[in-house]
XYZ file of C-alpha atoms in Angstrom:
661
model
C -13.078 0.000 9.457
C -16.669 -0.842 9.989
C -19.321 -1.501 12.530
C -22.602 -3.420 12.422
C -24.958 -3.639 15.380
C -27.140 -6.686 15.946
C -28.675 -8.356 18.971
C -25.515 -10.304 19.658
C -22.465 -8.641 18.173
C -20.788 -5.705 16.511
C -18.536 -6.538 13.571
C -15.466 -4.675 12.349
C -13.260 -5.356 9.378
C -9.871 -3.993 8.355
C -8.253 -4.991 5.084
C -4.602 -4.090 4.743
C -2.470 -4.099 1.633
C 1.125 -5.123 1.570
C 3.464 -7.758 2.761
C 5.991 -9.368 0.525
C 7.747 -8.686 -2.733
C 5.052 -10.726 -4.474
C 2.579 -8.330 -2.814
C -0.203 -9.904 -0.824
C -3.234 -8.816 1.091
C -3.566 -9.256 4.818
C -6.801 -9.058 6.710
C -7.791 -8.660 10.302
C -11.424 -9.175 11.251
C -12.667 -8.123 14.667
C -15.974 -8.928 16.299
C -17.028 -7.579 19.664
C -19.155 -10.127 21.487
C -21.657 -9.170 24.160
C -21.274 -12.507 25.912
C -19.759 -12.021 29.366
C -16.924 -14.408 30.232
C -16.512 -14.863 33.987
C -13.777 -16.645 35.871
C -14.253 -20.229 36.979
C -15.674 -20.593 40.518
C -13.750 -22.707 42.989
C -13.566 -23.426 46.756
C -11.231 -25.158 49.218
C -14.114 -26.734 51.125
C -17.891 -26.697 50.722
C -18.531 -24.236 53.580
C -16.072 -21.604 52.319
C -17.395 -18.665 50.323
C -16.656 -19.080 46.635
C -14.144 -16.434 45.532
C -14.459 -15.335 41.935
C -11.524 -14.720 39.630
C -11.045 -11.072 38.698
C -13.607 -10.000 36.106
C -12.254 -9.978 32.572
C -13.038 -7.655 29.720
C -15.376 -8.985 27.100
C -13.378 -10.597 24.284
C -13.551 -9.818 20.610
C -13.737 -12.320 17.811
C -10.518 -11.920 15.862
C -9.621 -13.396 12.492
C -6.585 -12.925 10.283
C -6.067 -13.799 6.641
C -3.618 -13.293 3.832
C -3.774 -13.828 0.076
C -1.707 -13.143 -3.012
C -2.905 -10.231 -5.128
C 0.057 -9.854 -7.478
C -0.948 -8.435 -10.828
C 0.842 -8.723 -14.169
C 4.585 -8.419 -13.706
C 5.457 -7.338 -17.241
C 4.272 -5.078 -20.076
C 2.098 -3.049 -17.692
C 3.109 0.460 -16.560
C 3.735 1.113 -12.894
C 1.400 3.695 -11.429
C 4.163 6.093 -10.419
C 1.773 8.699 -9.009
C 0.941 6.272 -6.222
C -0.336 2.757 -5.830
C -3.283 1.968 -3.621
C -7.002 1.474 -3.752
C -9.416 2.912 -6.266
C -13.157 3.205 -5.895
C -13.550 0.528 -8.540
C -11.548 -2.005 -6.522
C -13.698 -1.292 -3.451
C -16.951 -1.733 -5.384
C -15.892 -5.002 -6.973
C -14.716 -6.366 -3.612
C -18.035 -5.465 -1.999
C -19.989 -7.041 -4.849
C -18.118 -10.306 -4.345
C -18.583 -10.180 -0.558
C -22.302 -9.546 -0.829
C -22.716 -12.570 -3.069
C -21.165 -14.776 -0.383
C -22.039 -13.108 2.930
C -25.174 -11.105 2.199
C -25.232 -7.896 4.238
C -22.527 -8.873 6.757
C -19.817 -6.934 4.904
C -21.139 -3.751 3.388
C -20.077 -0.424 2.001
C -20.517 1.250 5.380
C -18.417 -1.249 7.329
C -15.480 -2.274 5.121
C -12.266 -0.304 4.720
C -9.347 -1.148 2.442
C -6.204 0.452 3.852
C -2.845 0.333 2.110
C 0.867 0.305 2.828
C 1.391 2.162 -0.473
C 3.975 1.351 -3.131
C 5.089 2.990 -6.363
C 6.395 -0.359 -7.600
C 3.240 -2.145 -8.647
C 1.274 -2.462 -11.888
C -1.312 0.238 -12.574
C -4.454 0.141 -14.650
C -7.147 -0.343 -11.992
C -8.573 3.208 -11.856
C -11.659 4.341 -13.760
C -10.837 8.049 -13.930
C -9.214 9.738 -16.905
C -6.009 11.162 -15.419
C -5.031 7.860 -13.825
C -5.939 5.845 -16.901
C -3.735 8.065 -19.075
C -0.781 7.654 -16.707
C -1.059 3.875 -16.373
C -1.962 2.531 -19.784
C -5.728 2.783 -19.474
C -7.991 0.330 -17.664
C -6.278 -3.050 -17.423
C -8.498 -5.911 -16.322
C -5.511 -8.173 -15.640
C -4.353 -5.622 -13.043
C -7.601 -5.105 -11.176
C -8.805 -8.703 -11.063
C -5.862 -10.078 -9.017
C -6.333 -7.223 -6.516
C -10.041 -7.925 -6.118
C -9.617 -11.696 -5.960
C -6.783 -11.470 -3.434
C -8.658 -9.114 -1.117
C -11.792 -11.248 -1.210
C -9.798 -14.420 -0.576
C -8.072 -12.830 2.427
C -11.449 -11.829 3.847
C -12.735 -15.356 3.371
C -9.749 -16.778 5.230
C -10.033 -14.287 8.085
C -13.756 -14.898 8.366
C -13.248 -18.644 8.528
C -10.626 -18.571 11.294
C -12.228 -16.076 13.671
C -11.911 -16.980 17.331
C -12.359 -15.253 20.704
C -9.396 -13.038 21.410
C -8.028 -9.840 22.889
C -6.468 -6.677 21.519
C -3.606 -4.746 23.105
C -2.114 -1.475 21.949
C 1.233 0.214 22.283
C 2.736 3.409 20.934
C 6.331 4.559 20.549
C 8.598 6.785 18.480
C 10.792 5.765 15.564
C 13.577 8.199 14.719
C 16.063 8.338 11.824
C 13.627 6.732 9.394
C 11.870 9.698 7.799
C 12.319 13.332 6.792
C 9.964 16.075 5.634
C 10.405 16.479 1.883
C 8.773 19.939 1.898
C 10.181 21.630 5.027
C 9.742 25.058 3.432
C 5.982 24.478 3.263
C 5.879 23.212 6.830
C 7.579 26.359 8.110
C 4.705 28.406 6.718
C 2.446 26.982 9.438
C 1.913 29.203 12.516
C 4.782 29.009 14.989
C 2.522 28.282 17.961
C 1.157 25.273 16.094
C 4.617 23.985 15.136
C 5.766 24.286 18.753
C 3.233 21.625 19.701
C 5.362 18.994 17.973
C 8.906 17.767 18.422
C 9.612 17.311 14.698
C 8.218 18.319 11.333
C 7.119 14.711 10.727
C 5.006 12.360 12.827
C 7.404 9.749 14.241
C 4.772 7.791 16.179
C 4.319 4.066 15.598
C 1.061 2.554 16.835
C 0.705 -1.206 17.193
C -2.384 -3.321 17.825
C -1.564 -6.801 19.108
C -4.125 -9.559 18.535
C -4.097 -12.700 20.688
C -6.329 -15.616 21.434
C -7.705 -16.085 24.940
C -4.565 -17.979 25.959
C -2.452 -14.965 25.073
C -0.893 -16.522 21.982
C -0.339 -13.964 19.252
C -2.251 -14.408 16.018
C -1.630 -11.075 14.304
C -0.470 -7.482 14.459
C -1.598 -4.233 12.860
C 0.624 -1.150 12.929
C 0.666 2.368 11.505
C 3.623 4.591 10.678
C 3.866 7.735 8.555
C 6.402 7.296 5.754
C 6.161 7.044 1.988
C 7.070 3.689 0.497
C 9.529 5.189 -1.978
C 12.808 3.697 -0.815
C 12.683 1.918 -4.183
C 13.221 4.951 -6.411
C 11.906 5.865 -9.858
C 14.678 3.892 -11.618
C 13.334 0.614 -10.225
C 11.690 -1.845 -12.617
C 10.883 -4.642 -10.174
C 7.521 -5.286 -8.531
C 8.064 -4.505 -4.858
C 6.046 -3.686 -1.744
C 8.952 -1.445 -0.659
C 9.937 -0.648 2.942
C 6.585 -1.353 4.632
C 6.255 -4.631 2.781
C 9.752 -5.624 3.882
C 8.848 -4.836 7.502
C 5.847 -7.145 7.179
C 8.029 -9.819 5.588
C 10.528 -9.685 8.466
C 7.964 -9.878 11.260
C 6.062 -12.704 9.619
C 9.318 -14.622 9.132
C 9.945 -14.089 12.850
C 6.516 -15.276 13.924
C 6.176 -18.094 11.379
C 9.559 -19.864 11.663
C 10.284 -22.286 8.870
C 7.442 -21.026 6.689
C 7.772 -19.516 3.218
C 6.693 -15.899 2.634
C 2.937 -15.556 2.592
C 2.475 -18.727 4.637
C 2.062 -19.358 8.339
C -0.746 -18.481 10.722
C 0.599 -15.161 12.068
C -0.274 -12.108 9.949
C 1.686 -8.852 10.315
C -0.006 -5.886 8.661
C 1.947 -2.638 8.284
C -0.333 0.199 7.262
C 0.376 3.783 6.288
C -0.711 6.764 8.350
C -0.336 10.526 7.714
C 2.557 10.228 5.266
C 1.766 13.114 2.906
C 5.076 14.996 3.003
C 7.184 12.260 4.616
C 10.084 10.629 2.754
C 12.234 7.638 3.774
C 15.198 9.065 1.847
C 16.877 10.429 4.936
C 20.048 11.778 3.303
C 17.889 14.472 1.761
C 17.851 15.936 -1.757
C 21.050 16.673 -3.701
C 21.882 17.469 -7.312
C 22.977 14.194 -8.843
C 25.384 15.892 -11.236
C 27.250 17.918 -8.587
C 26.501 16.339 -5.216
C 25.505 19.774 -3.868
C 22.195 20.452 -2.089
C 19.231 21.295 -4.303
C 17.617 24.733 -4.236
C 15.757 24.868 -0.912
C 12.654 26.641 -2.198
C 11.896 24.784 -5.419
C 14.011 21.585 -5.213
C 15.761 22.070 -8.539
C 19.357 22.141 -9.781
C 21.183 24.794 -11.853
C 21.753 22.209 -14.569
C 19.085 19.570 -15.069
C 16.248 21.213 -13.146
C 13.948 19.114 -10.964
C 14.849 15.846 -12.692
C 18.409 16.135 -11.435
C 17.318 16.821 -7.824
C 16.697 13.611 -5.870
C 16.714 12.469 -2.267
C 18.664 9.355 -1.338
C 19.485 7.158 1.571
C 20.074 5.928 4.073
C 21.668 3.106 2.067
C 24.148 3.137 -0.784
C 21.459 1.997 -3.241
C 17.676 1.641 -3.228
C 17.771 -2.004 -2.178
C 19.888 -1.247 0.865
C 17.735 1.786 1.701
C 14.593 -0.342 1.522
C 16.218 -2.914 3.795
C 17.350 -0.319 6.371
C 14.055 1.586 6.594
C 11.993 -1.598 6.546
C 14.177 -3.121 9.240
C 13.829 -0.007 11.413
C 10.039 -0.145 11.161
C 10.022 -3.890 11.836
C 12.229 -3.612 14.933
C 10.124 -0.846 16.479
C 6.880 -2.686 15.747
C 8.302 -5.916 17.177
C 9.390 -4.101 20.337
C 5.980 -2.466 20.775
C 4.204 -5.743 20.072
C 6.263 -7.585 22.695
C 5.571 -4.957 25.370
C 1.907 -4.218 24.586
C -0.169 -4.611 27.781
C -2.769 -1.827 27.440
C -5.925 -3.748 26.530
C -8.461 -2.306 24.116
C -11.968 -2.649 25.486
C -15.511 -1.618 24.702
C -17.746 -1.744 21.681
C -16.762 -0.849 18.153
C -18.775 1.917 16.536
C -18.475 3.546 13.146
C -20.024 6.061 10.802
C -19.979 6.292 7.007
C -21.014 8.997 4.591
C -20.551 9.925 0.939
C -19.592 13.562 0.427
C -19.349 15.619 -2.749
C -16.106 17.343 -1.831
C -16.359 19.739 -4.759
C -18.996 21.802 -2.993
C -18.590 21.884 0.801
C -19.349 25.063 2.750
C -17.094 25.534 5.787
C -17.762 27.928 8.671
C -14.253 28.978 9.697
C -15.324 31.539 12.319
C -18.361 33.501 13.465
C -18.358 35.761 10.423
C -16.663 33.925 7.555
C -17.731 31.016 5.399
C -15.540 29.458 2.704
C -16.048 26.697 0.145
C -14.136 23.903 -1.451
C -13.449 23.957 -5.193
C -13.973 21.760 -8.204
C -10.884 19.521 -8.331
C -7.794 20.773 -10.121
C -4.067 20.073 -10.052
C -1.463 22.836 -10.046
C 1.744 23.304 -12.020
C 3.894 22.014 -9.148
C 2.101 18.687 -9.374
C 3.934 18.079 -12.657
C 7.257 18.893 -10.981
C 7.041 15.778 -8.827
C 8.908 15.537 -5.536
C 12.449 14.989 -4.354
C 11.535 11.274 -4.265
C 11.012 11.422 -8.028
C 11.001 14.594 -10.091
C 8.975 15.290 -13.212
C 10.393 14.937 -16.708
C 9.466 18.426 -17.925
C 10.475 21.961 -16.961
C 8.097 22.348 -14.004
C 9.341 23.295 -10.541
C 7.822 23.079 -7.089
C 6.600 26.310 -5.555
C 5.081 27.675 -8.782
C 2.393 30.305 -8.085
C 2.238 31.499 -11.696
C 1.208 29.592 -14.777
C 3.161 28.929 -17.947
C 1.511 30.125 -21.206
C 3.032 27.269 -23.201
C 1.811 24.436 -21.001
C -1.446 26.162 -20.105
C -2.212 26.424 -23.802
C -1.458 22.783 -24.575
C -3.315 21.347 -21.575
C -6.184 23.788 -22.068
C -6.792 22.410 -25.561
C -6.831 18.831 -24.227
C -8.787 19.249 -20.984
C -10.371 22.670 -21.299
C -9.369 25.916 -19.654
C -10.509 26.563 -16.082
C -13.285 29.070 -15.534
C -12.572 32.323 -13.732
C -14.563 31.001 -10.777
C -12.375 27.880 -10.515
C -9.150 29.879 -10.899
C -10.220 32.270 -8.156
C -11.282 29.417 -5.879
C -7.891 27.688 -6.160
C -5.759 30.832 -5.767
C -2.762 30.993 -5.446
C -2.543 27.673 -7.303
C -1.955 28.082 -11.054
C -4.136 25.368 -12.541
C -2.495 22.887 -14.898
C -5.044 20.038 -15.032
C -8.606 21.322 -14.829
C -10.092 17.910 -14.011
C -13.171 19.212 -12.188
C -14.704 20.909 -15.213
C -14.249 18.060 -17.663
C -17.388 16.419 -19.001
C -16.156 13.125 -17.561
C -15.706 11.858 -14.979
C -18.528 13.014 -12.764
C -17.823 15.168 -9.654
C -15.433 13.615 -7.159
C -17.361 11.930 -4.365
C -15.419 10.894 -1.300
C -16.263 8.136 1.154
C -15.697 9.224 4.743
C -15.490 6.641 7.509
C -14.716 6.876 11.184
C -14.119 4.121 13.726
C -14.434 4.623 17.460
C -12.735 1.909 19.508
C -11.807 2.927 23.023
C -9.933 6.298 22.999
C -7.103 5.813 20.509
C -6.989 8.054 17.425
C -5.367 6.741 14.235
C -5.333 8.196 10.747
C -5.455 5.328 8.249
C -4.379 7.707 5.533
C -4.493 5.523 2.430
C -7.952 4.034 2.537
C -10.598 3.168 -0.051
C -10.304 6.002 -2.557
C -7.325 8.081 -3.678
C -8.006 11.833 -3.376
C -4.461 13.183 -3.765
C -3.138 15.338 -0.885
C -4.521 17.419 1.981
C -2.312 20.275 3.179
C -2.992 22.967 5.723
C -4.193 26.340 4.422
C -0.744 27.804 5.132
C 1.157 25.054 3.304
C -1.211 25.403 0.353
C -0.013 28.994 -0.139
C 3.551 27.785 -0.850
C 2.370 25.496 -3.679
C 4.969 22.796 -3.535
C 3.963 19.360 -4.842
C 1.672 18.600 -1.918
C -0.163 21.933 -2.140
C -0.528 21.679 -5.920
C -1.985 18.184 -5.390
C -4.585 19.367 -2.868
C -7.330 19.164 -5.435
C -10.275 20.817 -3.646
C -8.539 24.111 -2.995
C -7.040 25.916 0.021
C -9.858 25.009 2.412
C -9.760 21.246 1.768
C -8.444 20.419 5.241
C -11.078 22.562 6.967
C -13.798 20.788 4.992
C -12.522 17.350 5.989
C -12.235 18.348 9.648
C -15.787 19.682 9.611
C -17.127 16.489 8.081
C -15.220 14.254 10.483
C -16.451 16.280 13.445
C -19.944 15.534 12.180
C -19.227 11.803 12.033
C -17.726 11.812 15.535
C -20.694 13.743 16.884
C -23.124 11.275 15.314
C -21.295 8.363 16.941
C -21.092 10.067 20.347
C -24.782 10.977 20.299
C -25.899 7.619 18.864
C -27.270 9.324 15.762
C -25.365 7.485 13.039
C -28.602 6.250 11.489
C -29.649 9.864 10.973
C -26.588 10.783 8.906
C -27.385 11.486 5.250
C -25.943 8.709 3.108
C -24.832 11.198 0.483
C -24.574 10.812 -3.320
C -22.892 7.547 -4.238
C -20.232 7.906 -6.972
C -20.589 6.291 -10.386
C -19.355 2.861 -11.325
C -18.496 3.053 -15.000
C -19.289 0.011 -17.091
C -18.433 1.504 -20.470
C -15.750 3.810 -21.865
C -13.035 1.953 -19.938
C -10.400 1.375 -22.556
C -6.968 -0.169 -22.354
C -4.192 1.792 -24.021
C -1.948 -1.264 -24.135
C -1.798 -3.577 -27.142
C -2.881 -7.165 -26.662
C -0.144 -9.440 -25.384
C 1.669 -10.960 -28.370
C 2.469 -14.605 -28.789
C 5.754 -15.711 -27.245
C 8.575 -17.010 -29.383
C 11.861 -18.763 -28.644
C 15.129 -19.331 -30.481
C 15.254 -22.271 -32.863
C 16.047 -25.661 -31.346
C 15.247 -24.497 -27.803
C 12.275 -24.859 -25.493
C 10.617 -22.523 -23.026
C 12.319 -22.777 -19.672
C 15.637 -23.861 -21.145
C 18.622 -22.498 -19.231
C 20.758 -20.114 -21.285
C 23.636 -19.731 -18.836
C 24.157 -22.361 -16.195
C 25.165 -21.820 -12.596
C 28.723 -22.337 -11.453
C 29.350 -25.113 -8.965
C 28.997 -22.577 -6.144
C 26.714 -19.780 -7.329
C 25.966 -17.804 -10.467
C 23.041 -15.849 -11.954
C 20.744 -17.971 -14.093
C 19.326 -16.937 -17.505
C 16.345 -18.705 -19.123
C 14.190 -18.501 -22.207
C 10.747 -17.497 -20.962
C 7.334 -16.170 -21.832
C 5.871 -12.812 -20.836
C 5.279 -13.042 -17.036
C 1.799 -11.555 -17.004
C 1.114 -13.243 -13.672
C -2.608 -13.965 -13.823
C -1.984 -17.677 -14.314
C 0.462 -17.776 -11.380
C -1.627 -16.288 -8.604
C -0.947 -18.025 -5.287
C 2.084 -19.579 -6.974
C 5.559 -18.262 -7.779
C 7.834 -17.437 -10.698
C 10.906 -18.637 -8.800
C 11.906 -21.233 -6.250
C 15.256 -21.903 -4.599
C 15.317 -25.512 -3.423
C 17.675 -27.546 -1.217
C 18.166 -31.290 -1.499
C 17.222 -33.303 1.568
C 19.850 -36.065 1.523
C 17.830 -38.238 3.885
C 14.792 -38.499 1.603
C 16.359 -37.481 -1.735
C 13.607 -34.879 -2.135
C 13.760 -31.163 -2.830
C 12.513 -28.614 -0.301
C 11.601 -25.035 -1.290
C 13.504 -22.510 0.847
C 12.792 -19.282 -1.091
C 10.218 -18.002 -3.602
C 9.928 -14.813 -5.660
C 8.418 -13.201 -2.553
C 11.642 -13.685 -0.599
C 13.904 -10.704 -0.040
C 16.846 -12.867 -1.081
C 15.584 -13.442 -4.656
C 15.096 -11.197 -7.681
C 13.380 -12.084 -10.938
C 14.314 -9.909 -13.934
C 12.411 -10.167 -17.208
C 13.771 -8.720 -20.456
C 11.733 -8.378 -23.612
C 13.975 -9.285 -26.515
C 13.619 -8.936 -30.255
C 11.185 -10.969 -32.334
C 8.901 -11.474 -29.300
C 11.540 -13.536 -27.514
C 11.877 -12.999 -23.749
C 14.668 -13.821 -21.343
C 14.587 -14.004 -17.575
C 17.441 -13.665 -15.102
C 17.060 -15.048 -11.608
C 19.290 -13.927 -8.771
C 19.620 -15.489 -5.347
C 21.557 -13.453 -2.808
C 22.713 -16.207 -0.501
C 22.187 -15.221 3.139
C 24.809 -16.116 5.753
C 22.227 -18.363 7.395
C 21.855 -20.599 4.318
C 22.794 -24.192 5.258
C 25.564 -25.870 3.329
C 24.163 -28.303 0.808
C 23.046 -28.963 -2.750
C 20.663 -26.455 -4.343
C 18.819 -25.755 -7.563
C 16.887 -22.739 -8.887
C 13.615 -23.264 -10.756
C 11.446 -20.963 -12.860
C 7.722 -21.372 -13.596
C 5.718 -19.525 -16.205
C 3.303 -19.584 -19.101
C 3.760 -18.819 -22.770
C 1.215 -17.751 -25.352
C 1.059 -19.435 -28.753
C -1.429 -19.631 -31.604
C -3.116 -22.907 -32.420
C -4.782 -22.167 -35.697
C -6.138 -18.681 -35.036
C -6.851 -19.328 -31.384
C -4.399 -18.178 -28.666
C -3.394 -20.974 -26.318
C -1.608 -20.357 -23.006
C 0.530 -23.240 -21.809
C 2.650 -23.742 -18.677
C 6.374 -24.383 -18.715
C 9.185 -24.662 -16.192
C 12.955 -24.621 -16.172
C 15.648 -25.663 -13.730
C 19.308 -24.918 -13.166
C 21.923 -27.562 -12.620
C 22.524 -28.610 -9.051
C 25.125 -26.469 -7.266
C 26.555 -26.400 -3.786
C 26.525 -23.752 -1.103
C 29.492 -24.224 1.189
C 31.118 -22.322 4.037
C 34.288 -22.064 1.925
C 35.411 -22.787 -1.621
C 37.490 -25.689 -0.338
C 34.954 -28.412 0.240
């Protein structure tokens, strides 16, 4: 979040990722005005003194916006490590904003903060490890993200109005567990006694209203991973946080389709590092018995067989339950929020080379951070999704076989790096590769009244940050703490410096720090070019392969590859009801609706099929319906590829309260 001082106002901006299944961007813009609003003067007769209405706090200017940022829905790998912002996305967003707004929105006053999902297309990172894991650099993935974020900012900027902000905080139980409790128990007992649980169960809500008190938006934070949709999922999804946003926006925008309506509900992630929504805990899938407590593996099948589940019977039900829990708590806190946020908005920004930070831990000892490296337990994955190879969590010794293979590819770590990261056995020695350049982290801090919030997934992905004690255990989170055992101390020291600069009005004196690179070359895609689309003889694109029954049935269609770039701000699917009064069709659901699913299957000979499902809710009115599909197909005209639109429709079918109608 950002701040900009001028003679008349201070500006702040928060961009939040997540909402519906189609994945959109929501934006809340705040401006603190220095204009004083006083109550209207009145009197009962001319000679009476003129009482003044109670003084009111100075209002902010508040704007909300939302835009679709769905990337390609097919033939692009999901970024299973995690899915939120990269430095490259931030830079491209800022470049676009500067072209339109000049220096209003800048690097030091814009934050992109995510809900986090593992169910979205990858390919928008510029660093080697991420490019390898997600098919390289994929322009069709990054461009929808950038365009959607910029469009949401434009919309929020255009609809800013005077308003007020209220906050509320409460606890949400039975919606998260610690997936590395063994690591947590390594923390000092006196520190653990300060907290009720081994996860942070606090939900914080900011309520945004206009001056009449009408709600225009909400921003909340809660610490839980968005991995209710497990590693077997193949559908694009914004997971539990996105479903919470979907539910609240449906509440506040009655009658509107997902992604439409004036009220914006942004659900952002907080300190979720070791927090899982799979509340049944980890069990061995082949026996049903609990996994090994220390290393989360099974006697037969290893880490891949150990997985955490719940609370539902499948991942869709689990997503619904956790998302609904978050939504209900946020709605309750929103409705009862009366504590008004007041005062100016201040911020500080600094670039830090986290590979070389000196930390004074006491009067006599100084420690340093390390060049980034990932440990063996990183490859083991977590109980939310284990690794495919024979790695286990809790490894404090290397493996000669894997160390040899990875050492040939990435280079062996120096003795200095190995000693710095101890007791982590280094698997990926990313910090001593020739490329990329040293990891440079953007630190930002916002001061707004006295509330403290960790917007954990913001701007740049830097893996995990454990305590020194948890690092010693070397489960997944410790192995993924890339700057070594003193990473947390370094961050705390740097953030204390930012807070001190704000408190002492010395932000302008902070060193800007070394800005990270923005690579223009050597960004290669590992995916082959999209082929032309073909269809069976004597058929057309969009032709229905299996019709609906008179009541309801899944629908299959001949389709093209749903890359998605041509359908931004549109939809692959609509469910429509016939209005008998006007004989027109009204859209009641899109592909962003929880009630619909769009499955794409690549067939042989470059022929694709799609299956559309509509799970009819009890609230669906009786009537005549149809399901439609929209897409594009790629064909060659001469030697030139041509992309053309197509659409298909089911027969009309009825939804009735009983089969006897």
